[in-house]
C-alpha positions as YAML, in Angstrom:
chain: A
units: angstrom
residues:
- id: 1
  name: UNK
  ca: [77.65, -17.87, 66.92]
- id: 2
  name: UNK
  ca: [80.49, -16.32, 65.13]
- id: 3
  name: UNK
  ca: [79.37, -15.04, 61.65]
- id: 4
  name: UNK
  ca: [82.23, -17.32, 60.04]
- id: 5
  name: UNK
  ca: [80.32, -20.38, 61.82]
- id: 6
  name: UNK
  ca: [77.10, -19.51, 60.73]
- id: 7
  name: UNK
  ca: [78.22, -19.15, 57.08]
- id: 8
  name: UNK
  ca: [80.00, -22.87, 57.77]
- id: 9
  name: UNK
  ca: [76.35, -23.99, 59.15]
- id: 10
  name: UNK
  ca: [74.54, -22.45, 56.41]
- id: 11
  name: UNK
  ca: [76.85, -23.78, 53.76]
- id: 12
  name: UNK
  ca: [76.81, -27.25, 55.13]
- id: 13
  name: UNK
  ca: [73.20, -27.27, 55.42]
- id: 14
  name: UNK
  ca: [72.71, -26.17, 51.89]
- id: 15
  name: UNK
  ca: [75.50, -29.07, 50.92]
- id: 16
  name: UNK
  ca: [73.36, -31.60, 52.45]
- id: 17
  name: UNK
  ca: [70.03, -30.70, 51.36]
- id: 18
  name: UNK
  ca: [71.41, -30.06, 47.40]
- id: 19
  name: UNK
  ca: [70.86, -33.11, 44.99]
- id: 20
  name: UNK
  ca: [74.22, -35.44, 44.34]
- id: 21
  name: UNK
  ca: [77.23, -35.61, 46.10]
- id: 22
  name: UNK
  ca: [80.25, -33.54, 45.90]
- id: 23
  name: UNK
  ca: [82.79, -35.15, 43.87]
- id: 24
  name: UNK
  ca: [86.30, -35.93, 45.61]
- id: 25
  name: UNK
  ca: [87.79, -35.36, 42.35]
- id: 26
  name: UNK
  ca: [90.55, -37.67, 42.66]
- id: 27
  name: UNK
  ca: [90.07, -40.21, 40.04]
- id: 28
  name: UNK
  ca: [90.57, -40.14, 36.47]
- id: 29
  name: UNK
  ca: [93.37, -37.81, 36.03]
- id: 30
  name: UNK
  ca: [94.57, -38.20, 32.70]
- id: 31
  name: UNK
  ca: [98.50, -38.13, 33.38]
- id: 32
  name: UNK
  ca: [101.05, -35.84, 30.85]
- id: 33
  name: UNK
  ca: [103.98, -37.93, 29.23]
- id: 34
  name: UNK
  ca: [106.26, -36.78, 32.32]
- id: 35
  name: UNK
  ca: [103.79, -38.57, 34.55]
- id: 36
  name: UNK
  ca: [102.51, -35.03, 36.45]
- id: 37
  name: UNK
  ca: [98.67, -34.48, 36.15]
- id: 38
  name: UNK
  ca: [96.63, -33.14, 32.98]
- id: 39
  name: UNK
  ca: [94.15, -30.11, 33.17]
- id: 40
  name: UNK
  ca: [90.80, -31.10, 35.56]
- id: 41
  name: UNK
  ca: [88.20, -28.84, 35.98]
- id: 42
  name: UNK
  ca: [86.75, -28.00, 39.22]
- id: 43
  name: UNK
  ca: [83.39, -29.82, 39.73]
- id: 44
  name: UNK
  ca: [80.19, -27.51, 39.93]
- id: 45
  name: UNK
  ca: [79.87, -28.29, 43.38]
- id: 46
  name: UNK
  ca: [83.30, -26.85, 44.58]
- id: 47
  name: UNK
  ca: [82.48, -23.84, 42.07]
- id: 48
  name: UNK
  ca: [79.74, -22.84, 44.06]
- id: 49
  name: UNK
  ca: [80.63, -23.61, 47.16]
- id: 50
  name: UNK
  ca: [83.87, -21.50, 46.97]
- id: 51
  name: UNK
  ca: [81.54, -18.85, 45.52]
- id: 52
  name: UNK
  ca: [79.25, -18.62, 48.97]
- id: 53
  name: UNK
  ca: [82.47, -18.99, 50.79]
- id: 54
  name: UNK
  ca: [83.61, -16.20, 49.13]
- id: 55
  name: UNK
  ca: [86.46, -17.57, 48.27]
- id: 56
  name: UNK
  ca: [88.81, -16.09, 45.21]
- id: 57
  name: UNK
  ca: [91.23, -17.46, 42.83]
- id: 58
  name: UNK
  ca: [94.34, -16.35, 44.16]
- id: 59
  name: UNK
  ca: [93.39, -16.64, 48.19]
- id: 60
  name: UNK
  ca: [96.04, -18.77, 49.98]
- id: 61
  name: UNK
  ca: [97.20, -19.33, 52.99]
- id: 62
  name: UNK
  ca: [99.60, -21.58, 54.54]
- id: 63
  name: UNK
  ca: [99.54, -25.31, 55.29]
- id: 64
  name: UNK
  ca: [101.23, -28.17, 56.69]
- id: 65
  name: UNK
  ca: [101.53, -30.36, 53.86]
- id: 66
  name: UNK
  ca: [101.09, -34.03, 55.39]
- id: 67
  name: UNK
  ca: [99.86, -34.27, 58.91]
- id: 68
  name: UNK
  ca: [101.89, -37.43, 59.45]
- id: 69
  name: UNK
  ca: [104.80, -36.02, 59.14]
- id: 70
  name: UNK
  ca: [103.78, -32.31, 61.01]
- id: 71
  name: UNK
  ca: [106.74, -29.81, 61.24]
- id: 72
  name: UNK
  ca: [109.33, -32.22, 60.00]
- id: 73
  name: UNK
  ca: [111.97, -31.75, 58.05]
- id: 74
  name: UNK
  ca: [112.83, -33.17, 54.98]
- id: 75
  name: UNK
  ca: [109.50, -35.01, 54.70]
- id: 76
  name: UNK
  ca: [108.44, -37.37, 51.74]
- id: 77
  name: UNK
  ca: [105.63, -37.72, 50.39]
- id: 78
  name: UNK
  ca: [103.97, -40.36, 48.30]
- id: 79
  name: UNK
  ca: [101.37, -41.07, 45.33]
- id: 80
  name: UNK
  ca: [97.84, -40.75, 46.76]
- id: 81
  name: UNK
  ca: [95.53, -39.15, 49.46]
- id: 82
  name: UNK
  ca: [96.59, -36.49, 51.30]
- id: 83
  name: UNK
  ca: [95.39, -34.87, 54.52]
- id: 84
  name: UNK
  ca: [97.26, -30.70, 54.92]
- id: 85
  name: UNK
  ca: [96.40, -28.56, 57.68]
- id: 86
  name: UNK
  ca: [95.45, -24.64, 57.33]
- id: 87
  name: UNK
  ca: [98.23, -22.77, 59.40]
- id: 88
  name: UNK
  ca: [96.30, -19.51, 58.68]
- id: 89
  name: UNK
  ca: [93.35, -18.46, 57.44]
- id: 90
  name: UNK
  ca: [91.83, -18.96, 53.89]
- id: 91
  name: UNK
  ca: [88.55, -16.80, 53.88]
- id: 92
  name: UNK
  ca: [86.35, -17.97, 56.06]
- id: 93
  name: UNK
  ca: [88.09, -21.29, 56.20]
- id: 94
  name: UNK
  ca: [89.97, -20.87, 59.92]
- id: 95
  name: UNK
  ca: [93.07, -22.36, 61.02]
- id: 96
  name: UNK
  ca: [93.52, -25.89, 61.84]
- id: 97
  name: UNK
  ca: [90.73, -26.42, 59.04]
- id: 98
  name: UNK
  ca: [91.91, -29.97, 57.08]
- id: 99
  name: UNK
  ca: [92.45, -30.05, 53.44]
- id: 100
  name: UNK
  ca: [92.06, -33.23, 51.69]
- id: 101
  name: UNK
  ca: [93.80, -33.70, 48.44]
- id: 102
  name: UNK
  ca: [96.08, -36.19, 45.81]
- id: 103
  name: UNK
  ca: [99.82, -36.18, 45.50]
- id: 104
  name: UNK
  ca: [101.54, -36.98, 42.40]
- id: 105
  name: UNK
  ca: [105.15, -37.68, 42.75]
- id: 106
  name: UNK
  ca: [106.03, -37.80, 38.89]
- id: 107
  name: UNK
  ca: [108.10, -35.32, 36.85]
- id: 108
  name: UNK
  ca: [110.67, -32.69, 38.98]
- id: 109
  name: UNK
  ca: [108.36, -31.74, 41.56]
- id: 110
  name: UNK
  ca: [105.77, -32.87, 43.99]
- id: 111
  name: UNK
  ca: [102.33, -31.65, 42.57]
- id: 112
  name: UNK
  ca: [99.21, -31.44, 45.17]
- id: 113
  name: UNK
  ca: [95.63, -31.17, 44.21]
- id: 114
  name: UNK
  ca: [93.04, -30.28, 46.94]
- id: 115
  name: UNK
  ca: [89.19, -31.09, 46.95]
- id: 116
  name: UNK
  ca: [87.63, -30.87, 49.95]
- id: 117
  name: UNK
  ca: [88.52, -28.69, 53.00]
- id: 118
  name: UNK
  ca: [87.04, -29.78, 56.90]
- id: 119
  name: UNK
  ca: [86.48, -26.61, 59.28]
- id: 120
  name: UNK
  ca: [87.35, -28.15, 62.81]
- id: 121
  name: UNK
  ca: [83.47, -27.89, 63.69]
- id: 122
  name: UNK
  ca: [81.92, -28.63, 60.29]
- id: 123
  name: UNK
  ca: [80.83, -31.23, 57.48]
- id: 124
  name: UNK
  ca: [83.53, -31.47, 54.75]
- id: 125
  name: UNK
  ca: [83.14, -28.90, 51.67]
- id: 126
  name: UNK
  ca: [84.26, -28.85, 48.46]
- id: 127
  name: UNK
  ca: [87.29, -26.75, 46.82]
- id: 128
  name: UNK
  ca: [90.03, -26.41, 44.11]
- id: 129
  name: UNK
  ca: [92.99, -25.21, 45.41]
- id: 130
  name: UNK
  ca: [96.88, -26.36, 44.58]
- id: 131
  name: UNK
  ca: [100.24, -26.05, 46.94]
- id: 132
  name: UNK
  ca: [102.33, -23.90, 45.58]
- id: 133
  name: UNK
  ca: [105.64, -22.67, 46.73]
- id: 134
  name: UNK
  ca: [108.51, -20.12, 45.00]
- id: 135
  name: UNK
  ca: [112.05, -21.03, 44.68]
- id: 136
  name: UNK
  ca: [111.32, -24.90, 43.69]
- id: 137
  name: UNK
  ca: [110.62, -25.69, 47.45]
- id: 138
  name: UNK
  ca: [108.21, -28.41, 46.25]
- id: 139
  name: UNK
  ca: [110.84, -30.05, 43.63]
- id: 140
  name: UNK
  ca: [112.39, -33.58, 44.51]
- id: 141
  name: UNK
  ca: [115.26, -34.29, 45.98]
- id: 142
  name: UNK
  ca: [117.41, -36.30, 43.24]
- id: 143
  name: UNK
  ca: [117.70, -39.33, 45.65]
- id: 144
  name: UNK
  ca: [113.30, -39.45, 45.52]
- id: 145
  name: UNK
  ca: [112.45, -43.14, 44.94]
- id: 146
  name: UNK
  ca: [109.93, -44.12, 42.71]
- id: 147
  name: UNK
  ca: [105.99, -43.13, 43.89]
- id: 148
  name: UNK
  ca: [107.73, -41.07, 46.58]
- id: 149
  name: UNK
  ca: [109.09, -36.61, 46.45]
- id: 150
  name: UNK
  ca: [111.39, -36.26, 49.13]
- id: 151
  name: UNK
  ca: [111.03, -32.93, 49.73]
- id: 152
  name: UNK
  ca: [113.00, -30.05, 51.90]
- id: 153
  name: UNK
  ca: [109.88, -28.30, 53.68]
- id: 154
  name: UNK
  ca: [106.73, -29.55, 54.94]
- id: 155
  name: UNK
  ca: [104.96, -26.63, 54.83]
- id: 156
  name: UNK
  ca: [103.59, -24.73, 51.87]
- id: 157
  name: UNK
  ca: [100.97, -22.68, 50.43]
- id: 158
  name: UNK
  ca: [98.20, -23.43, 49.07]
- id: 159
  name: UNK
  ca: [96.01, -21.26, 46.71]
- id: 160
  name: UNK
  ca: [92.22, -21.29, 45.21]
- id: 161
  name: UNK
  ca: [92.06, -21.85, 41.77]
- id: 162
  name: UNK
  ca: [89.03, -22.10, 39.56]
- id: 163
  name: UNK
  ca: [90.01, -25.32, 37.48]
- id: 164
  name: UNK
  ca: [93.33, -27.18, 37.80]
- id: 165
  name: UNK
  ca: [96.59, -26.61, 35.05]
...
């Protein structure tokens, strides 16, 4: 066993013997007056768990940003769940590991919220990271319909953070 695995084991066993479950994180997002997410904080649970997984504000790696629409280009994206793919590796977290997040489609640009992330051969885990790209690549095309970012890329990165902006 690889020692990336056996941290995954021993993480997931400690996730399923701890008291509570891990918070998904994806309701009750007070909104700004543009319609784009408030400040969140990162639940306990994701706080430690990025701490065993060693994981940093800062890491990132690349992703796929919506699986249904893999390698396509433009791609839109709507208000709601989520499911991104690692393209590299975050940490211990090994390509195709699935990240599991919220769009918001409000205000200039697509904003993406991740919670949990699912290692192809382990239990889901919880995290805080965000996509983020340079040069606007996650802004809307003008012609974006309501609850929808039309966007020209469908690949990103996404980065740890300790508590959401």
């Amino acid at each position: 066993m690889s020692v990336n695995k056996r941290v995954l084991w021993c993480f997931t066993l400690l996730l399923v013997t701890s008291s509570g479950c891990p918070a998904t994180g994806t309701g009750g997002v007070a909104l700004r007056p543009d319609g784009t997410p408030g400040p969140e904080k990162c639940s306990e649970e994701a706080l430690k768990a990025m701490r065993y997984l060693r994981l940093s504000v800062g890491d990132a790696a690349l992703v796929e940003l919506d699986m249904n629409q893999d390698d396509v280009s433009p791609i839109t994206l709507y208000d709601g769940p989520i499911e991104s793919m690692l393209e590299g590796n975050l940490g211990v977290l090994e390509s195709p590991t699935r990240l599991y997040g919220r769009v918001w489609t409000r205000g200039q640009q697509a904003v993406i919220r991740y919670y949990e992330a699912k290692p192809p051969d382990g239990d889901r885990v919880p995290i805080c990271a965000v996509a983020r790209s340079s040069k606007g690549q996650l802004r809307k095309h003008p012609d974006s319909k309501p609850g929808t970012a039309i966007l020209d890329f469908s690949s990103s990165m996404a980065f740890i953070v300790d508590e959401f902006r």
